[in-house]
């Protein structure tokens, strides 16, 4: 069936993005919104809007019953979850389908499997995709864990099987630390997650974060090449680009083919991303996890492939088989995305909600600004600080960085502090320009340069 | 009115407790010392401690747990 009316179960710039893709396909849009978002751009752009509860996300954007009720009352026949909130909730995906509606994303059981780190790792191993050396699943006995740690070589990461968002991770540098942390981590995991299960993984130092965008229709899958997101702060991506300048053609082919193999083996449906660590000294890559949703940084892939990923998601959810064949998907030029957050980079990225004064958005060749802002908009303090994303494209990485600087200087967001000064400084940094970065590079850089970002 | 009130330093969501399963930082009748933490405000998914700039005994709690508050809004009234 073709989708006729879509409930957008999210907010901010991604709700605006989904609205645009739906409208271009002739799909009517219904924007779900909390009381704090009645004035949002997403509400203004949608054909209809339904209030789903108070400002607190737990009572609105995370309220499954309220969202299903909104879909039903508006006569929507499909639900797009965006990213964050309920986008990777198997329970939500299943509730949507049980209500007789289409969930724009993978099946609930796929979300559940890829959300469990141990199961996802097992699925990767079964598809022949390399994973970070470590325990095959949970490891309960200290003697077994110790033996494995010595085989892998220190430093070794001890992780809670049920953990997430960086919680429940300890790094041991030698045998004594390993013994101590293993027992401590087991107790902590039991207390925090109600599950004391642990697993052990090699620490990849100076790793790059490279991820492959895939599209699947439940049977077949294709890749849309990779992105590199090595510049991170507190495990949050700050600057993302496509393609990864760290890969050569052979490595790129191997990496992307491994992602397609895994997506096919789990019968993946919709847009998804397989995240890898890439060690550019050894040329080894390791699967770490899959995100079963559209991602914040999807526009860099759209720029270098010319594919509208959200449109493809909607067509697949509407029951169409994949329209794209792998040989039709080509890589052209270089794209960079930077996240524009309402934060003060000079003051340890303190959140900075406020009312938007003047707003001037960059234009010209190869510049795209995906945002939730309009002049006079009062940014609510209840959600994350992402205001928009500036994405640029040019023929190669060097030109793309120059275009990024030009576009950042055109961008004016009055009334709040933003992360624009950070991105301008990064665009001029010698290591960034030489692409000599890794996942811990930015935090070290900020220790020296953070206070100068006024 | 502000000489007897502890105000929210930021706009956001006010929390009276350090964690959902913990008792409130302060109840009516408790003493508050200078610089003491009396609550948390969550702004854009980041938590900030509300530190009292006054001393005294809690007369009234003006903002409920998990209430949306504005910067400068009175949270706690002291005697």
Short mmCIF file of C-alpha atoms in Angstrom, two decimals:
data_model
loop_
_atom_site.label_atom_id
_atom_site.label_comp_id
_atom_site.label_asym_id
_atom_site.label_seq_id
_atom_site.Cartn_x
_atom_site.Cartn_y
_atom_site.Cartn_z
CA UNK A 1 0.00 0.00 0.00
CA UNK A 2 1.07 3.54 -0.61
CA UNK A 3 1.18 5.84 2.41
CA UNK A 4 -1.46 8.58 2.14
CA UNK A 5 -1.17 10.28 5.53
CA UNK A 6 1.88 10.25 7.79
CA UNK A 7 2.14 10.95 11.52
CA UNK A 8 5.52 12.52 12.34
CA UNK A 9 6.32 11.25 15.84
CA UNK A 10 9.26 13.54 16.51
CA UNK A 11 10.24 17.21 16.68
CA UNK A 12 12.91 19.71 15.66
CA UNK A 13 14.83 19.68 12.42
CA UNK A 14 14.18 15.99 11.68
CA UNK A 15 10.41 16.57 11.84
CA UNK A 16 10.85 19.38 9.29
CA UNK A 17 13.00 17.08 7.14
CA UNK A 18 10.41 14.26 7.19
CA UNK A 19 7.62 16.73 6.41
CA UNK A 20 9.48 17.87 3.29
CA UNK A 21 10.09 14.35 2.01
CA UNK A 22 6.46 13.36 2.61
CA UNK A 23 5.03 16.46 0.92
CA UNK A 24 7.12 15.86 -2.17
CA UNK A 25 5.60 12.37 -2.43
CA UNK A 26 2.06 13.77 -2.12
CA UNK A 27 1.66 12.34 1.40
CA UNK A 28 -0.37 14.44 3.85
CA UNK A 29 1.45 15.15 7.11
CA UNK A 30 0.27 15.19 10.72
CA UNK A 31 2.74 16.67 13.19
CA UNK A 32 2.63 15.29 16.76
CA UNK A 33 3.71 18.00 19.20
CA UNK A 34 4.10 18.62 22.93
CA UNK A 35 2.72 21.72 24.63
CA UNK A 36 6.21 23.23 24.44
CA UNK A 37 6.30 22.79 20.65
CA UNK A 38 2.98 24.38 19.63
CA UNK A 39 4.96 27.19 17.92
CA UNK A 40 7.46 24.91 16.21
CA UNK A 41 8.36 25.14 12.54
CA UNK A 42 7.32 21.48 12.12
CA UNK A 43 3.79 22.34 13.30
CA UNK A 44 3.67 25.34 10.96
CA UNK A 45 4.72 23.29 7.94
CA UNK A 46 2.51 20.22 8.48
CA UNK A 47 -0.97 19.81 7.00
CA UNK A 48 -2.34 19.04 10.47
CA UNK A 49 -1.01 18.90 14.02
CA UNK A 50 -2.06 16.95 17.12
CA UNK A 51 -1.00 17.77 20.67
CA UNK A 52 0.29 14.70 22.48
CA UNK A 53 1.02 15.95 26.01
CA UNK A 54 3.12 18.21 28.21
CA UNK A 55 6.65 19.46 27.56
CA UNK A 56 8.42 16.56 29.29
CA UNK A 57 9.39 14.04 26.61
CA UNK A 58 8.45 11.14 28.90
CA UNK A 59 4.86 12.39 28.81
CA UNK A 60 4.73 13.28 25.11
CA UNK A 61 7.34 12.18 22.54
CA UNK A 62 8.05 9.01 24.54
CA UNK A 63 4.39 8.24 25.25
CA UNK A 64 3.49 5.30 22.99
CA UNK A 65 -0.23 5.41 23.78
CA UNK A 66 -0.50 9.14 23.10
CA UNK A 67 1.23 8.78 19.74
CA UNK A 68 -0.93 5.84 18.66
CA UNK A 69 -4.02 7.78 19.70
CA UNK A 70 -2.80 10.80 17.68
CA UNK A 71 -2.27 8.60 14.62
CA UNK A 72 -5.73 7.09 14.96
CA UNK A 73 -7.61 10.32 15.61
CA UNK A 74 -5.96 12.02 12.63
CA UNK A 75 -6.58 9.12 10.28
CA UNK A 76 -2.88 8.62 9.56
CA UNK A 77 -1.93 5.30 8.03
CA UNK A 78 1.80 5.41 8.84
CA UNK A 79 4.18 6.72 11.54
CA UNK A 80 7.73 8.05 11.03
CA UNK A 81 9.71 8.01 14.30
CA UNK A 82 12.67 10.20 13.19
CA UNK A 83 15.77 9.72 15.38
CA UNK A 84 16.01 9.64 19.18
CA UNK A 85 12.85 9.31 21.32
CA UNK A 86 11.06 6.11 20.17
CA UNK A 87 12.96 5.62 16.90
CA UNK A 88 14.70 2.49 18.18
CA UNK A 89 11.93 1.17 20.43
CA UNK A 90 10.86 -2.32 19.35
CA UNK A 91 7.80 -1.90 21.53
CA UNK A 92 6.75 1.26 19.67
CA UNK A 93 7.30 -0.33 16.24
CA UNK A 94 5.12 -3.26 17.30
CA UNK A 95 2.43 -1.06 18.84
CA UNK A 96 2.20 0.90 15.58
CA UNK A 97 1.79 -2.29 13.55
CA UNK A 98 -0.70 -3.76 16.03
CA UNK A 99 -2.77 -0.61 15.57
CA UNK A 100 -2.94 -1.49 11.87
CA UNK A 101 -0.53 1.27 10.85
CA UNK A 102 2.76 1.22 8.95
CA UNK A 103 5.94 1.83 10.95
CA UNK A 104 8.51 3.63 8.79
CA UNK A 105 11.48 1.51 9.82
CA UNK A 106 12.51 -2.06 10.47
CA UNK A 107 10.40 -4.72 12.18
CA UNK A 108 10.29 -4.75 15.97
CA UNK A 109 12.29 -7.98 16.21
CA UNK A 110 15.09 -6.50 14.06
CA UNK A 111 15.23 -3.42 16.31
CA UNK A 112 15.31 -5.64 19.38
CA UNK A 113 18.10 -7.86 18.08
CA UNK A 114 20.34 -5.03 16.87
CA UNK A 115 19.72 -3.12 20.13
CA UNK A 116 21.18 -5.96 22.19
CA UNK A 117 24.95 -5.61 21.89
CA UNK A 118 25.69 -9.28 22.38
CA UNK A 119 23.02 -10.40 19.85
CA UNK A 120 24.14 -7.76 17.31
CA UNK A 121 27.72 -8.93 17.61
CA UNK A 122 26.64 -12.55 17.12
CA UNK A 123 24.61 -11.55 14.02
CA UNK A 124 27.68 -9.75 12.62
CA UNK A 125 29.93 -12.74 13.26
CA UNK A 126 27.39 -15.03 11.55
CA UNK A 127 27.39 -12.74 8.49
CA UNK A 128 31.20 -12.82 8.37
CA UNK A 129 31.61 -9.20 9.50
CA UNK A 130 34.65 -8.58 11.72
CA UNK A 131 33.91 -7.47 15.28
CA UNK A 132 36.25 -6.05 17.90
CA UNK A 133 38.27 -8.95 19.41
CA UNK A 134 36.64 -9.99 22.65
CA UNK A 135 34.37 -12.47 24.35
CA UNK A 136 31.79 -14.31 22.26
CA UNK A 137 28.87 -13.03 24.25
CA UNK A 138 28.62 -12.77 28.01
CA UNK A 139 31.47 -13.94 30.13
CA UNK A 140 30.74 -14.68 33.77
CA UNK A 141 33.76 -16.29 35.37
CA UNK A 142 36.76 -14.18 36.33
CA UNK A 143 39.35 -16.88 35.43
CA UNK A 144 37.87 -17.22 31.90
CA UNK A 145 37.69 -13.44 31.49
CA UNK A 146 41.27 -13.02 32.70
CA UNK A 147 42.54 -15.65 30.28
CA UNK A 148 40.77 -13.88 27.42
CA UNK A 149 42.10 -10.45 28.45
CA UNK A 150 45.69 -11.77 28.38
CA UNK A 151 45.09 -13.25 24.91
CA UNK A 152 43.66 -9.99 23.55
CA UNK A 153 46.30 -7.82 25.20
CA UNK A 154 45.78 -4.74 27.41
CA UNK A 155 44.16 -2.24 27.50
CA UNK A 156 40.87 -4.13 27.57
CA UNK A 157 37.34 -2.77 27.89
CA UNK A 158 34.86 -4.35 30.29
CA UNK A 159 31.29 -3.54 29.28
CA UNK A 160 27.88 -4.24 30.78
CA UNK A 161 25.88 -6.34 28.30
CA UNK A 162 22.79 -4.30 29.16
CA UNK A 163 24.56 -0.91 29.21
CA UNK A 164 24.20 1.98 26.82
CA UNK A 165 25.14 5.59 26.11
CA UNK A 166 28.65 5.08 27.41
CA UNK A 167 27.43 3.80 30.79
CA UNK A 168 28.81 0.64 32.29
CA UNK A 169 32.22 0.77 30.62
CA UNK A 170 35.60 0.36 32.33
CA UNK A 171 39.05 0.16 30.80
CA UNK A 172 41.70 -2.07 32.42
CA UNK A 173 45.38 -1.47 31.61
CA UNK A 174 46.85 -4.53 33.39
CA UNK A 175 46.00 -7.77 35.15
CA UNK A 176 45.47 -6.24 38.59
CA UNK A 177 43.16 -3.55 37.24
CA UNK A 178 41.27 -6.13 35.22
CA UNK A 179 40.57 -8.30 38.28
CA UNK A 180 39.41 -5.30 40.28
CA UNK A 181 37.25 -3.75 37.54
CA UNK A 182 35.68 -7.04 36.47
CA UNK A 183 34.14 -7.61 39.88
CA UNK A 184 33.22 -3.97 40.32
CA UNK A 185 31.63 -3.78 36.86
CA UNK A 186 29.55 -6.88 37.58
CA UNK A 187 28.14 -5.35 40.75
CA UNK A 188 27.55 -1.99 39.04
CA UNK A 189 25.80 -3.59 36.07
CA UNK A 190 23.54 -5.56 38.40
CA UNK A 191 22.61 -2.42 40.33
CA UNK A 192 22.22 -0.10 37.35
CA UNK A 193 20.63 -2.38 34.77
CA UNK A 194 19.28 -5.31 36.82
CA UNK A 195 21.57 -7.53 34.75
CA UNK A 196 25.12 -8.27 35.91
CA UNK A 197 26.15 -9.70 32.51
CA UNK A 198 29.51 -8.46 31.23
CA UNK A 199 31.52 -8.81 28.07
CA UNK A 200 35.09 -8.00 27.27
CA UNK A 201 36.50 -6.16 24.23
CA UNK A 202 39.85 -4.96 22.96
CA UNK A 203 40.41 -1.18 23.18
CA UNK A 204 41.15 0.21 19.73
CA UNK A 205 43.32 3.25 20.34
CA UNK A 206 43.36 6.12 17.88
CA UNK A 207 40.37 4.60 16.10
CA UNK A 208 38.32 6.38 13.49
CA UNK A 209 34.55 6.18 13.57
CA UNK A 210 33.35 5.09 10.13
CA UNK A 211 29.76 4.08 9.43
CA UNK A 212 27.98 2.64 6.39
CA UNK A 213 24.53 3.82 5.29
CA UNK A 214 22.31 0.98 4.07
CA UNK A 215 18.83 0.72 2.62
CA UNK A 216 16.89 -2.53 2.71
CA UNK A 217 13.42 -3.69 1.72
CA UNK A 218 13.31 -6.74 4.01
CA UNK A 219 14.88 -8.99 1.39
CA UNK A 220 17.51 -7.12 -0.56
CA UNK A 221 19.87 -4.39 0.65
CA UNK A 222 22.25 -1.83 -0.86
CA UNK A 223 24.78 0.54 0.66
CA UNK A 224 25.09 4.29 0.03
CA UNK A 225 28.77 4.36 0.98
CA UNK A 226 30.19 5.51 4.29
CA UNK A 227 30.50 8.54 6.55
CA UNK A 228 33.29 9.45 8.92
CA UNK A 229 32.35 10.90 12.30
CA UNK A 230 35.61 10.88 14.23
CA UNK A 231 35.26 14.37 15.71
CA UNK A 232 33.24 13.73 18.85
CA UNK A 233 32.73 15.29 22.25
CA UNK A 234 31.33 13.17 25.06
CA UNK A 235 30.46 10.51 22.47
CA UNK A 236 28.36 13.06 20.59
CA UNK A 237 29.30 13.64 16.98
CA UNK A 238 30.24 17.22 16.14
CA UNK A 239 31.44 17.14 12.51
CA UNK A 240 30.62 14.43 9.99
CA UNK A 241 31.75 13.88 6.43
CA UNK A 242 31.33 11.62 3.44
CA UNK A 243 33.21 9.79 2.14
CA UNK A 244 35.84 8.90 4.76
CA UNK A 245 39.18 10.26 3.56
CA UNK A 246 40.89 7.48 5.55
CA UNK A 247 39.73 4.69 3.21
CA UNK A 248 41.13 3.66 -0.15
CA UNK A 249 38.91 2.12 -2.84
CA UNK A 250 39.60 -1.49 -1.81
CA UNK A 251 39.01 -0.86 1.88
CA UNK A 252 35.85 1.09 1.05
CA UNK A 253 34.51 -1.79 -1.05
CA UNK A 254 35.25 -4.38 1.68
CA UNK A 255 33.68 -2.26 4.41
CA UNK A 256 30.54 -1.44 2.45
CA UNK A 257 30.09 -5.00 1.24
CA UNK A 258 30.33 -6.28 4.82
CA UNK A 259 27.55 -3.89 5.82
CA UNK A 260 25.32 -5.09 2.99
CA UNK A 261 25.98 -8.73 3.96
CA UNK A 262 24.88 -8.02 7.54
CA UNK A 263 21.82 -5.99 6.48
CA UNK A 264 20.73 -8.80 4.14
CA UNK A 265 21.33 -11.51 6.73
CA UNK A 266 18.95 -9.85 9.20
CA UNK A 267 16.33 -9.04 6.52
CA UNK A 268 16.74 -5.33 7.17
CA UNK A 269 13.92 -2.99 6.12
CA UNK A 270 14.31 0.78 5.82
CA UNK A 271 17.33 3.05 6.29
CA UNK A 272 19.98 1.94 8.75
CA UNK A 273 23.60 2.53 9.68
CA UNK A 274 26.31 0.06 10.62
CA UNK A 275 28.95 1.64 12.81
CA UNK A 276 32.56 0.53 12.69
CA UNK A 277 35.84 1.39 14.31
CA UNK A 278 38.61 1.70 11.74
CA UNK A 279 42.27 1.48 12.70
CA UNK A 280 44.08 3.32 9.93
CA UNK A 281 47.49 2.08 11.04
CA UNK A 282 46.60 -1.58 10.53
CA UNK A 283 43.75 -1.15 8.01
CA UNK A 284 41.44 -3.30 10.19
CA UNK A 285 37.79 -2.45 10.65
CA UNK A 286 35.46 -3.79 13.32
CA UNK A 287 31.66 -3.68 13.51
CA UNK A 288 30.45 -2.13 16.77
CA UNK A 289 26.70 -1.56 16.45
CA UNK A 290 23.80 -0.86 14.14
CA UNK A 291 21.47 2.13 14.31
CA UNK A 292 18.08 1.00 13.04
CA UNK A 293 16.83 4.48 12.04
CA UNK A 294 17.65 7.56 9.99
CA UNK A 295 20.61 9.42 11.52
CA UNK A 296 21.31 13.07 12.19
CA UNK A 297 24.17 13.03 9.69
CA UNK A 298 22.25 11.44 6.79
CA UNK A 299 22.46 14.60 4.59
CA UNK A 300 26.18 14.15 3.90
CA UNK A 301 25.31 10.84 2.24
CA UNK A 302 22.47 12.51 0.34
CA UNK A 303 24.91 15.11 -1.01
CA UNK A 304 27.53 12.63 -2.27
CA UNK A 305 25.06 10.08 -3.71
CA UNK A 306 22.17 12.31 -4.83
CA UNK A 307 19.71 9.97 -3.04
CA UNK A 308 16.90 11.33 -0.84
CA UNK A 309 17.15 8.80 1.99
CA UNK A 310 13.94 9.88 3.75
CA UNK A 311 12.01 9.56 0.47
CA UNK A 312 13.39 6.03 0.03
CA UNK A 313 12.35 5.16 3.62
CA UNK A 314 8.79 6.27 2.89
CA UNK A 315 8.63 4.37 -0.40
CA UNK A 316 9.96 1.18 1.20
CA UNK A 317 7.53 1.51 4.13
CA UNK A 318 4.75 1.95 1.57
CA UNK A 319 5.58 -1.51 0.27
CA UNK A 320 7.81 -0.76 -2.73
CA UNK A 321 10.83 -2.98 -3.32
CA UNK A 322 14.21 -1.20 -3.37
CA UNK A 323 14.30 1.11 -6.38
CA UNK A 324 18.07 1.39 -6.35
CA UNK A 325 20.54 -1.16 -7.61
CA UNK A 326 24.03 -1.10 -6.18
CA UNK A 327 25.61 -0.31 -9.54
CA UNK A 328 23.39 2.79 -9.83
CA UNK A 329 24.74 4.30 -6.60
CA UNK A 330 27.86 6.35 -7.18
CA UNK A 331 29.99 8.56 -5.00
CA UNK A 332 30.63 12.10 -6.18
CA UNK A 333 32.64 14.83 -4.45
CA UNK A 334 32.87 15.42 -0.72
CA UNK A 335 30.30 16.59 1.86
CA UNK A 336 30.70 17.88 5.43
CA UNK A 337 28.01 18.41 8.06
CA UNK A 338 28.47 20.40 11.26
CA UNK A 339 25.94 20.46 14.08
CA UNK A 340 24.80 23.92 15.09
CA UNK A 341 23.84 23.65 18.77
CA UNK A 342 22.47 26.27 21.18
CA UNK A 343 25.53 26.01 23.41
CA UNK A 344 28.35 28.31 24.46
CA UNK A 345 31.57 26.60 23.31
CA UNK A 346 33.66 29.03 25.37
CA UNK A 347 31.88 27.97 28.57
CA UNK A 348 32.19 24.21 28.39
CA UNK A 349 29.25 24.01 25.96
CA UNK A 350 26.70 25.28 28.45
CA UNK A 351 23.19 25.07 26.93
CA UNK A 352 21.88 28.43 25.76
CA UNK A 353 18.13 28.49 25.11
CA UNK A 354 16.62 31.81 24.10
CA UNK A 355 14.61 33.71 21.52
CA UNK A 356 15.97 33.82 17.98
CA UNK A 357 16.57 37.35 16.75
CA UNK A 358 17.94 37.87 13.28
CA UNK A 359 18.29 34.73 11.20
CA UNK A 360 20.39 34.63 8.03
CA UNK A 361 20.81 31.25 6.38
CA UNK A 362 23.70 30.43 4.01
CA UNK A 363 22.96 29.86 0.36
CA UNK A 364 24.93 29.54 -2.84
CA UNK A 365 26.36 26.45 -4.49
CA UNK A 366 26.68 23.31 -2.38
CA UNK A 367 25.22 24.68 0.87
CA UNK A 368 22.21 23.23 2.72
CA UNK A 369 20.87 24.22 6.13
CA UNK A 370 18.44 21.79 7.80
CA UNK A 371 16.90 23.61 10.75
CA UNK A 372 13.96 24.08 13.09
CA UNK A 373 14.55 27.82 13.43
CA UNK A 374 12.69 30.88 12.26
CA UNK A 375 13.16 34.52 13.31
CA UNK A 376 11.37 35.19 16.61
CA UNK A 377 11.23 31.51 17.60
CA UNK A 378 11.58 30.83 21.34
CA UNK A 379 13.74 27.71 21.77
CA UNK A 380 12.22 25.48 24.47
CA UNK A 381 14.68 24.32 27.17
CA UNK A 382 13.20 20.81 27.38
CA UNK A 383 14.90 19.04 24.50
CA UNK A 384 18.39 18.70 23.10
CA UNK A 385 20.34 21.70 21.89
CA UNK A 386 20.50 20.92 18.16
CA UNK A 387 19.24 23.97 16.23
CA UNK A 388 20.21 22.87 12.79
CA UNK A 389 22.82 21.29 10.60
CA UNK A 390 24.95 23.04 8.03
CA UNK A 391 25.90 20.70 5.20
CA UNK A 392 28.22 21.63 2.36
CA UNK A 393 29.32 19.82 -0.77
CA UNK A 394 32.22 20.41 -3.13
CA UNK A 395 34.37 18.50 -5.56
CA UNK A 396 36.90 17.39 -2.93
CA UNK A 397 37.56 17.62 0.80
CA UNK A 398 39.80 20.69 0.67
CA UNK A 399 37.27 22.70 -1.31
CA UNK A 400 34.46 21.45 0.93
CA UNK A 401 36.25 22.80 4.02
CA UNK A 402 36.71 26.19 2.32
CA UNK A 403 33.04 26.21 1.36
CA UNK A 404 32.12 25.30 4.94
CA UNK A 405 34.04 28.33 6.22
CA UNK A 406 32.32 30.57 3.70
CA UNK A 407 28.88 29.22 4.67
CA UNK A 408 29.56 29.42 8.43
CA UNK A 409 30.43 33.10 8.00
CA UNK A 410 27.13 33.69 6.19
CA UNK A 411 25.15 32.02 8.98
CA UNK A 412 23.73 34.48 11.52
CA UNK A 413 21.63 33.25 14.43
CA UNK A 414 20.79 36.16 16.71
CA UNK A 415 19.74 35.87 20.35
CA UNK A 416 21.67 32.76 21.37
CA UNK A 417 25.20 31.41 21.60
CA UNK A 418 25.97 28.63 19.13
CA UNK A 419 28.72 26.21 18.22
CA UNK A 420 29.59 28.18 15.05
CA UNK A 421 32.92 29.46 16.56
CA UNK A 422 33.97 25.85 17.25
CA UNK A 423 33.37 24.83 13.64
CA UNK A 424 35.21 27.86 12.27
CA UNK A 425 38.22 27.00 14.43
CA UNK A 426 38.11 23.34 13.39
CA UNK A 427 37.92 24.30 9.71
CA UNK A 428 41.23 26.18 10.16
CA UNK A 429 42.95 23.52 12.25
CA UNK A 430 45.98 21.87 10.69
CA UNK A 431 45.12 18.32 11.90
CA UNK A 432 41.53 18.62 10.68
CA UNK A 433 42.65 19.90 7.29
CA UNK A 434 45.22 17.07 7.05
CA UNK A 435 42.55 14.61 8.26
CA UNK A 436 44.89 13.48 11.03
CA UNK A 437 42.17 12.91 13.66
CA UNK A 438 40.64 10.09 15.71
CA UNK A 439 37.72 9.66 18.10
CA UNK A 440 39.52 11.18 21.09
CA UNK A 441 41.19 13.99 19.17
CA UNK A 442 38.53 16.67 19.76
CA UNK A 443 38.36 16.34 23.55
CA UNK A 444 42.14 16.79 23.79
CA UNK A 445 42.01 19.71 21.36
CA UNK A 446 39.31 21.39 23.47
CA UNK A 447 41.46 21.16 26.61
CA UNK A 448 43.95 23.50 24.91
CA UNK A 449 41.69 25.56 22.65
CA UNK A 450 38.24 25.53 24.28
CA UNK A 451 38.51 28.79 26.19
CA UNK A 452 39.40 30.72 23.01
CA UNK A 453 36.12 29.90 21.28
CA UNK A 454 34.25 33.06 22.27
CA UNK B 1 9.73 39.30 46.82
CA UNK B 2 13.07 37.75 45.96
CA UNK B 3 14.78 38.44 49.31
CA UNK B 4 13.10 35.34 50.75
CA UNK B 5 13.08 33.22 47.61
CA UNK B 6 15.53 30.82 46.03
CA UNK B 7 15.27 31.44 42.29
CA UNK B 8 15.85 29.17 39.32
CA UNK B 9 19.13 30.14 37.63
CA UNK B 10 18.02 28.74 34.26
CA UNK B 11 14.88 27.89 32.32
CA UNK B 12 14.07 24.18 32.28
CA UNK B 13 12.63 21.37 34.34
CA UNK B 14 12.94 21.55 38.14
CA UNK B 15 13.72 18.43 40.15
CA UNK B 16 13.36 18.38 43.92
CA UNK B 17 15.20 15.05 44.29
CA UNK B 18 18.74 13.97 43.30
CA UNK B 19 17.22 10.77 41.77
CA UNK B 20 13.66 9.47 41.38
CA UNK B 21 14.09 6.95 44.23
CA UNK B 22 15.81 9.41 46.60
CA UNK B 23 14.20 11.77 49.15
CA UNK B 24 13.87 15.48 48.21
CA UNK B 25 16.85 17.78 48.79
CA UNK B 26 14.65 19.96 51.05
CA UNK B 27 11.23 19.78 52.69
CA UNK B 28 9.22 22.38 54.58
CA UNK B 29 10.90 23.05 57.95
CA UNK B 30 14.43 22.07 56.78
CA UNK B 31 17.30 24.52 57.22
CA UNK B 32 19.16 25.80 54.14
CA UNK B 33 22.74 27.06 54.33
CA UNK B 34 24.54 29.37 51.91
CA UNK B 35 25.64 27.53 48.74
CA UNK B 36 23.70 24.39 49.60
CA UNK B 37 22.13 22.40 46.73
CA UNK B 38 18.33 22.58 46.96
CA UNK B 39 17.35 21.09 43.62
CA UNK B 40 18.31 20.43 40.01
CA UNK B 41 17.28 22.17 36.81
CA UNK B 42 17.47 20.22 33.57
CA UNK B 43 18.09 22.43 30.56
CA UNK B 44 18.54 20.86 27.13
CA UNK B 45 19.27 17.45 28.62
CA UNK B 46 21.97 18.79 30.95
CA UNK B 47 21.53 18.96 34.73
CA UNK B 48 22.54 22.00 36.80
CA UNK B 49 22.54 22.20 40.60
CA UNK B 50 20.45 24.98 42.15
CA UNK B 51 22.60 26.42 44.93
CA UNK B 52 20.97 28.64 47.53
CA UNK B 53 22.22 32.21 47.76
CA UNK B 54 20.27 32.62 51.03
CA UNK B 55 20.12 31.05 54.46
CA UNK B 56 17.04 30.14 56.45
CA UNK B 57 14.25 27.69 57.09
CA UNK B 58 12.07 26.37 54.27
CA UNK B 59 8.59 27.92 54.56
CA UNK B 60 7.08 26.76 51.27
CA UNK B 61 8.08 24.78 48.21
CA UNK B 62 6.79 26.85 45.29
CA UNK B 63 7.72 24.68 42.32
CA UNK B 64 6.57 21.09 42.07
CA UNK B 65 8.89 18.25 41.20
CA UNK B 66 9.34 18.04 37.39
CA UNK B 67 7.65 21.42 36.88
CA UNK B 68 8.63 23.59 33.93
CA UNK B 69 10.33 26.72 35.34
CA UNK B 70 11.61 30.00 33.91
CA UNK B 71 14.95 31.64 34.74
CA UNK B 72 14.41 33.79 37.82
CA UNK B 73 11.25 31.96 38.87
CA UNK B 74 10.97 31.42 42.67
CA UNK B 75 11.40 27.77 43.61
CA UNK B 76 11.56 27.79 47.41
CA UNK B 77 10.41 30.38 49.97
CA UNK B 78 12.39 30.76 53.18
CA UNK B 79 11.13 32.10 56.53
#
